[in-house]
Short mmCIF file of C-alpha atoms and ligand atoms in Angstrom, two decimals:
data_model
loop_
_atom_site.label_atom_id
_atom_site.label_comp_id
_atom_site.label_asym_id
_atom_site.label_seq_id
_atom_site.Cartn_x
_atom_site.Cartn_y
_atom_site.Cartn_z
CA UNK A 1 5.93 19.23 -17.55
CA UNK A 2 4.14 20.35 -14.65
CA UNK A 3 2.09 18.69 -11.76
CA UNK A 4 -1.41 20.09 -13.68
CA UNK A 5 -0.58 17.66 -16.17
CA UNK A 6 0.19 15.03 -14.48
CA UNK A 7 -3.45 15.68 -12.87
CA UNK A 8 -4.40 16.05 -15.75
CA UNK A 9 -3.22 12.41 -17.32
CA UNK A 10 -4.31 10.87 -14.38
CA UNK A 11 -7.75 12.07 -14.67
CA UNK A 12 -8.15 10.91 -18.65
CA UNK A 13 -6.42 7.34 -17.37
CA UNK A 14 -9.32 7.27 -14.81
CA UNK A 15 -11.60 8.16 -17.40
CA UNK A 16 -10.56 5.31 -19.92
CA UNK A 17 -9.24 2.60 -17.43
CA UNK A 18 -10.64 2.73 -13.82
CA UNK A 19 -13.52 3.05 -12.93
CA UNK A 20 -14.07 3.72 -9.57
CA UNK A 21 -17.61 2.76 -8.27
CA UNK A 22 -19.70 4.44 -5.59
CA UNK A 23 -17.99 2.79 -2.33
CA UNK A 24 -14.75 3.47 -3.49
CA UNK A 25 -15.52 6.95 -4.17
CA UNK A 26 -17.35 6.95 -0.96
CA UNK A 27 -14.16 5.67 0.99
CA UNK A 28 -12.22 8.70 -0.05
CA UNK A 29 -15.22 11.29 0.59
CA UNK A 30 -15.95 9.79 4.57
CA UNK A 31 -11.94 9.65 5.23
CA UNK A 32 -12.08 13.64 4.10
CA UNK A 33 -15.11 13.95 6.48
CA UNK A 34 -13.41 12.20 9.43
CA UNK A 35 -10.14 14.91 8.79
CA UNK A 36 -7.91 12.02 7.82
CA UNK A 37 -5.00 13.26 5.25
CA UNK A 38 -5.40 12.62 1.65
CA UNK A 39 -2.88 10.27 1.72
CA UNK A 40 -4.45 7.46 0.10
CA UNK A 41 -3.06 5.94 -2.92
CA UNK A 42 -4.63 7.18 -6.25
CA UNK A 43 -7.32 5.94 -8.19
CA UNK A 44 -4.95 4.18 -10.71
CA UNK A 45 -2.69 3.06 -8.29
CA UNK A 46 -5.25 1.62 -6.41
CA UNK A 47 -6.22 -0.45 -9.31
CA UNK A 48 -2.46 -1.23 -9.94
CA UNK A 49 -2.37 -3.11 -7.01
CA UNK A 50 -5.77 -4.78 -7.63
CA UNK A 51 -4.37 -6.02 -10.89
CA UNK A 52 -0.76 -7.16 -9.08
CA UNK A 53 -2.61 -9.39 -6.43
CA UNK A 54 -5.33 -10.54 -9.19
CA UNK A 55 -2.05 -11.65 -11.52
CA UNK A 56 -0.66 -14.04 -9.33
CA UNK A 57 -4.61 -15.40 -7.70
CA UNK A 58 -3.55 -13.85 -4.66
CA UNK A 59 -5.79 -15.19 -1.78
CA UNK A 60 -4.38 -13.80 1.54
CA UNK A 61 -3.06 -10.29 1.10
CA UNK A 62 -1.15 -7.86 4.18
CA UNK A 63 -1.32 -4.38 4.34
CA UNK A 64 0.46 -2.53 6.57
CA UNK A 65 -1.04 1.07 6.74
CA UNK A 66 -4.47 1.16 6.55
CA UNK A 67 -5.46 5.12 6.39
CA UNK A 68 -9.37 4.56 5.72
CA UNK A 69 -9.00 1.98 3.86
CA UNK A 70 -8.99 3.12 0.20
CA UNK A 71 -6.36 0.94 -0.74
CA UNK A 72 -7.47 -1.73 1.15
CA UNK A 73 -10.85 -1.76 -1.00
CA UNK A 74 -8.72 -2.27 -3.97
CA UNK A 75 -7.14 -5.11 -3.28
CA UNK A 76 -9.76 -6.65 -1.34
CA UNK A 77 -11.48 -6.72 -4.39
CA UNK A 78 -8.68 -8.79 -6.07
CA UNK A 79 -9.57 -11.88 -3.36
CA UNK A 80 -12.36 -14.25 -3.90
CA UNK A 81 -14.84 -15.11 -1.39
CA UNK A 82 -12.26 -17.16 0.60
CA UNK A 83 -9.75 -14.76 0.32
CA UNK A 84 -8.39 -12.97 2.89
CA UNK A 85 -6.34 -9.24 3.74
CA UNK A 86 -5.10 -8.33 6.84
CA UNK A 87 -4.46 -4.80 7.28
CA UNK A 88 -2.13 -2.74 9.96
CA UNK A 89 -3.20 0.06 11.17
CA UNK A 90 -1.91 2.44 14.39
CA UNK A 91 -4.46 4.81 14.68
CA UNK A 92 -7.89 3.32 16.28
CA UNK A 93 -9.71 6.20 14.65
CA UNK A 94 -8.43 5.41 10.93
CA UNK A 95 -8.93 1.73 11.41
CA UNK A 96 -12.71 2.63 12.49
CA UNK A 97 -13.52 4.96 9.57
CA UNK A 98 -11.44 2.16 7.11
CA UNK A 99 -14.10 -0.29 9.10
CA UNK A 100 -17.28 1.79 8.24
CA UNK A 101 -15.75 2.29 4.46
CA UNK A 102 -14.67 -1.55 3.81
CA UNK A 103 -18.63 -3.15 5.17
CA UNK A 104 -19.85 0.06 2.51
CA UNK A 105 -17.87 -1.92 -0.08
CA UNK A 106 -18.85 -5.57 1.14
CA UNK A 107 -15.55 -6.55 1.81
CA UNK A 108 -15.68 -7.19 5.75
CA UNK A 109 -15.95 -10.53 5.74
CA UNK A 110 -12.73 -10.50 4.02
CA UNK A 111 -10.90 -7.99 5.66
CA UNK A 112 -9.39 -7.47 8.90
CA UNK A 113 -7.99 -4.69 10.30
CA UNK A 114 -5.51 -4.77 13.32
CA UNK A 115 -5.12 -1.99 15.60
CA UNK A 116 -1.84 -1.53 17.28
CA UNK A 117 1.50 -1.10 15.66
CA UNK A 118 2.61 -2.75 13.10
CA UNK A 119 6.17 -3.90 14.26
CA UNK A 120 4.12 -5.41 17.67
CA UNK A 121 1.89 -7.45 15.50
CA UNK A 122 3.74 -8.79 12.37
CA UNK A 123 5.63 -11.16 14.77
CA UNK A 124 2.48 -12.98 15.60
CA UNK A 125 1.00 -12.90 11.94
CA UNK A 126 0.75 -16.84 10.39
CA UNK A 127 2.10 -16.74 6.79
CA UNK A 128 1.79 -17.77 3.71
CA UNK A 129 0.28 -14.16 2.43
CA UNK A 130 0.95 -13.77 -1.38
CA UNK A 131 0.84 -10.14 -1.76
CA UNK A 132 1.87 -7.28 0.91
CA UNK A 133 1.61 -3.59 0.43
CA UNK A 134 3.56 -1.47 2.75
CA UNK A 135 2.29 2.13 3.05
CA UNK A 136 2.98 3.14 6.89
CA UNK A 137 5.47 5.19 8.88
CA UNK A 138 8.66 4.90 6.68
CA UNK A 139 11.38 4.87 9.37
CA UNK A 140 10.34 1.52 9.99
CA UNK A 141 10.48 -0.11 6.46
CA UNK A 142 13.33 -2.18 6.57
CA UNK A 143 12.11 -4.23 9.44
CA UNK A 144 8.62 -4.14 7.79
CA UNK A 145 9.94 -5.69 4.50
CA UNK A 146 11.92 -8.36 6.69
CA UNK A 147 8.74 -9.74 7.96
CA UNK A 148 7.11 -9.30 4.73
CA UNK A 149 9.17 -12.07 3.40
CA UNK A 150 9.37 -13.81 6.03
CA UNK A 151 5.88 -13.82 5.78
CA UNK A 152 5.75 -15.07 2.17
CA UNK A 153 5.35 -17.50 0.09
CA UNK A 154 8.12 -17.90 -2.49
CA UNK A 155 6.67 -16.26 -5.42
CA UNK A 156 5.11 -13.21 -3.70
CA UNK A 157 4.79 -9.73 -4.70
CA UNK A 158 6.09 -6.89 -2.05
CA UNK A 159 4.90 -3.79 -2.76
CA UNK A 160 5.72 -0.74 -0.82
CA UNK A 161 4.50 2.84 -1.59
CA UNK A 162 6.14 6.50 -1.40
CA UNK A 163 10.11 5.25 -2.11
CA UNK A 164 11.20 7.83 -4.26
CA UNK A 165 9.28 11.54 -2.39
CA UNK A 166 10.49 14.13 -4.86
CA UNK A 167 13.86 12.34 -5.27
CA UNK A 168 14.72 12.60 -1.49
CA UNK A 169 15.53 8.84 -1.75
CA UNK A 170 19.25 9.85 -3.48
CA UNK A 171 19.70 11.92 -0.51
CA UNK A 172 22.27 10.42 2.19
CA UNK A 173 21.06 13.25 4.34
CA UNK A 174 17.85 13.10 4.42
CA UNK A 175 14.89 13.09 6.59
CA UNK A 176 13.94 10.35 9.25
CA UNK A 177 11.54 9.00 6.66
CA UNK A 178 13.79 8.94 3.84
CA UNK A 179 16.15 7.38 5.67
CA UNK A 180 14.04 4.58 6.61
CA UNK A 181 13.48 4.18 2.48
CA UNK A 182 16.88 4.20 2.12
CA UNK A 183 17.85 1.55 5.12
CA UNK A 184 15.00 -0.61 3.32
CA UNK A 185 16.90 -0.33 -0.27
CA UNK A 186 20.47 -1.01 1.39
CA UNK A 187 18.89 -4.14 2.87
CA UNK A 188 16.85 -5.45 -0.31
CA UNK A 189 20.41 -4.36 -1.82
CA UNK A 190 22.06 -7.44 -0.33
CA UNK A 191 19.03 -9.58 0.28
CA UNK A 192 19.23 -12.60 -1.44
CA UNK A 193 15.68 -14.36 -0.68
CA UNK A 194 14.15 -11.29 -3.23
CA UNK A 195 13.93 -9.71 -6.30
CA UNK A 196 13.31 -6.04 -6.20
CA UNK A 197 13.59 -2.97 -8.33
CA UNK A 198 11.59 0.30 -7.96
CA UNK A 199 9.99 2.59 -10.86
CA UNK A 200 9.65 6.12 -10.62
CA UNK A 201 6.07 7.46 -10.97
CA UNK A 202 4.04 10.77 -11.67
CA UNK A 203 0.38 11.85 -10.94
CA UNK A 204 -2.19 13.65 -9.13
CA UNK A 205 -0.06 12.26 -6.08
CA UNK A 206 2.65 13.92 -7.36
CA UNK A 207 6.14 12.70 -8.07
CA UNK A 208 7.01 9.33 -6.26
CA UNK A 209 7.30 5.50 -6.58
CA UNK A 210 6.74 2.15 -5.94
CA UNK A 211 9.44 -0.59 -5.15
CA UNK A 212 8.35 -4.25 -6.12
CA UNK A 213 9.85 -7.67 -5.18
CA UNK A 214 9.21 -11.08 -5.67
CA UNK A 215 10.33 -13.47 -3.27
CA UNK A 216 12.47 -16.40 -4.95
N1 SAH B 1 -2.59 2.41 2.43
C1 SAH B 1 -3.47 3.57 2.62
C2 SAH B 1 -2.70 4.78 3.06
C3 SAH B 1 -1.90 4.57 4.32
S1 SAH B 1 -1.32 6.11 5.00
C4 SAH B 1 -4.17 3.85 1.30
O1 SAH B 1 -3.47 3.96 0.28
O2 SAH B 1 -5.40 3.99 1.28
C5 SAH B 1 -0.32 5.50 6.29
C6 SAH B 1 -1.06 4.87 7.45
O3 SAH B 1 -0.11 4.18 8.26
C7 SAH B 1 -1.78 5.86 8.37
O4 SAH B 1 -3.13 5.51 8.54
C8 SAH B 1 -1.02 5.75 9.68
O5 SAH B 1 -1.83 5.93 10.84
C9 SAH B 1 -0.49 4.33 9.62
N2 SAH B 1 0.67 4.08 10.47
C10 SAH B 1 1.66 4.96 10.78
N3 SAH B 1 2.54 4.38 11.61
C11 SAH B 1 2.11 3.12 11.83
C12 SAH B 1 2.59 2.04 12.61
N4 SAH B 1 3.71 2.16 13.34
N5 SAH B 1 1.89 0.88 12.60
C13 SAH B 1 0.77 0.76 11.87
N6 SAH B 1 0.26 1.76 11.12
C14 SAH B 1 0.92 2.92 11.10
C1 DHB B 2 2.28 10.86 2.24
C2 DHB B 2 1.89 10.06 1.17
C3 DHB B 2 1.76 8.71 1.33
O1 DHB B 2 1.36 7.89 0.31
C4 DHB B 2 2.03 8.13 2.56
O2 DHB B 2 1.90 6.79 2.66
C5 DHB B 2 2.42 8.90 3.63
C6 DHB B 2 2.55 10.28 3.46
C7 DHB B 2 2.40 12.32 2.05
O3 DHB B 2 2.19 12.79 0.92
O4 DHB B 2 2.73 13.01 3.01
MG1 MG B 3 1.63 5.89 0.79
#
């Protein structure tokens, strides 16, 4: 089992289950243009967590890590026309190319995009949101997650991308980024106000995860 076929799978999923329209495509093309990193979620991840918020009627949604927005798109698309997503974002260039993207997909009357970093402005955020995606700098996950559900309201879905890299999570010695996964699991670990596990996943991305939670 190789990467190629993981590609490969991913590409016949896309085929069969998600379609991804003109702006979305465009969103990834434009934040290739502007030299931002392919970093993005993928095409049937994005529409994982389009389906996620969509399951529970999510109407206010936080992101924190907004790259150009791909992901952003995706879930936008889950809120209706009084929903609303905050996104995160450090880098004033990303957040303007994610800016230009999200109007190409009609969603910027519904989302907002934050420049600064995150840990300075999710102290001032107003809750309830009902759906967060974390997808930033890693080191600072644990204290990302604690004002996720602080954030929430009981019944909300976490999501946070890239917690397994390759396996590096199992490593106690690991790099600064792994070992901001890992404080983040040791705190969900004995965190009684979630639910959490993580699943394992393969793809053109290639081999990572996702950890979930629901807040009780
Ligand atoms: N969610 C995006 C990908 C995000 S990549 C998608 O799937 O389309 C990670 C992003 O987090 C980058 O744009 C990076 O600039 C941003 N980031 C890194 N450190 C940050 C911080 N401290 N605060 C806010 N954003 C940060
Ligand atoms: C990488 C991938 C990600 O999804 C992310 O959020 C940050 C970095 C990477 O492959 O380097
Ligand atoms: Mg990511």
């Amino acid at each position: 089992m190789s990467d190629r076929v993981w590609s490969q799978v991913d590409a016949y999923i896309e085929d069969r289950l998600v379609a991804e329209d003109a702006a979305l495509s465009a969103a990834i093309r434009e934040s290739a243009a502007a030299g931002l990193p392919a970093i993005a979620v993928s095409a049937a991840q994005g529409k994982m967590l389009h389906l996620l918020a969509l399951s529970i009627g999510a109407k206010r949604i936080l992101e924190v890590g907004t790259l150009g927005g791909y992901s952003a798109i995706w879930m936008g698309r889950a809120l209706g026309d009084d929903g609303e997503l905050i996104s995160l974002e450090i880098d004033p260039r990303n957040a303007e190319v994610a800016s230009d993207n999200i109007r190409r997909a009609g969603l910027n009357d519904r989302v907002n995009i934050l420049v600064g970093p995150a840990i300075a402005r999710l102290p001032s955020l107003d809750g309830p949101f009902d759906f967060t995606f974390i997808d930033a700098d890693k080191q600072s996950n644990a204290d990302y997650f604690d004002h996720a559900v602080r954030l929430s309201r009981r019944g909300a879905v976490i999501v946070v991308d890239n917690v397994i890299r390759n396996g590096d999570v199992i490593d106690p010695g690991g790099n600064a980024q792994v070992q901001g996964v890992r404080r983040m699991m040791d705190a969900i670990s004995k965190d009684k106000r979630v639910s959490a596990t993580a699943v394992q996943t393969v793809g053109n991305k290639g081999y990572d995860g996702f950890l979930i939670a629901v807040v009780l």
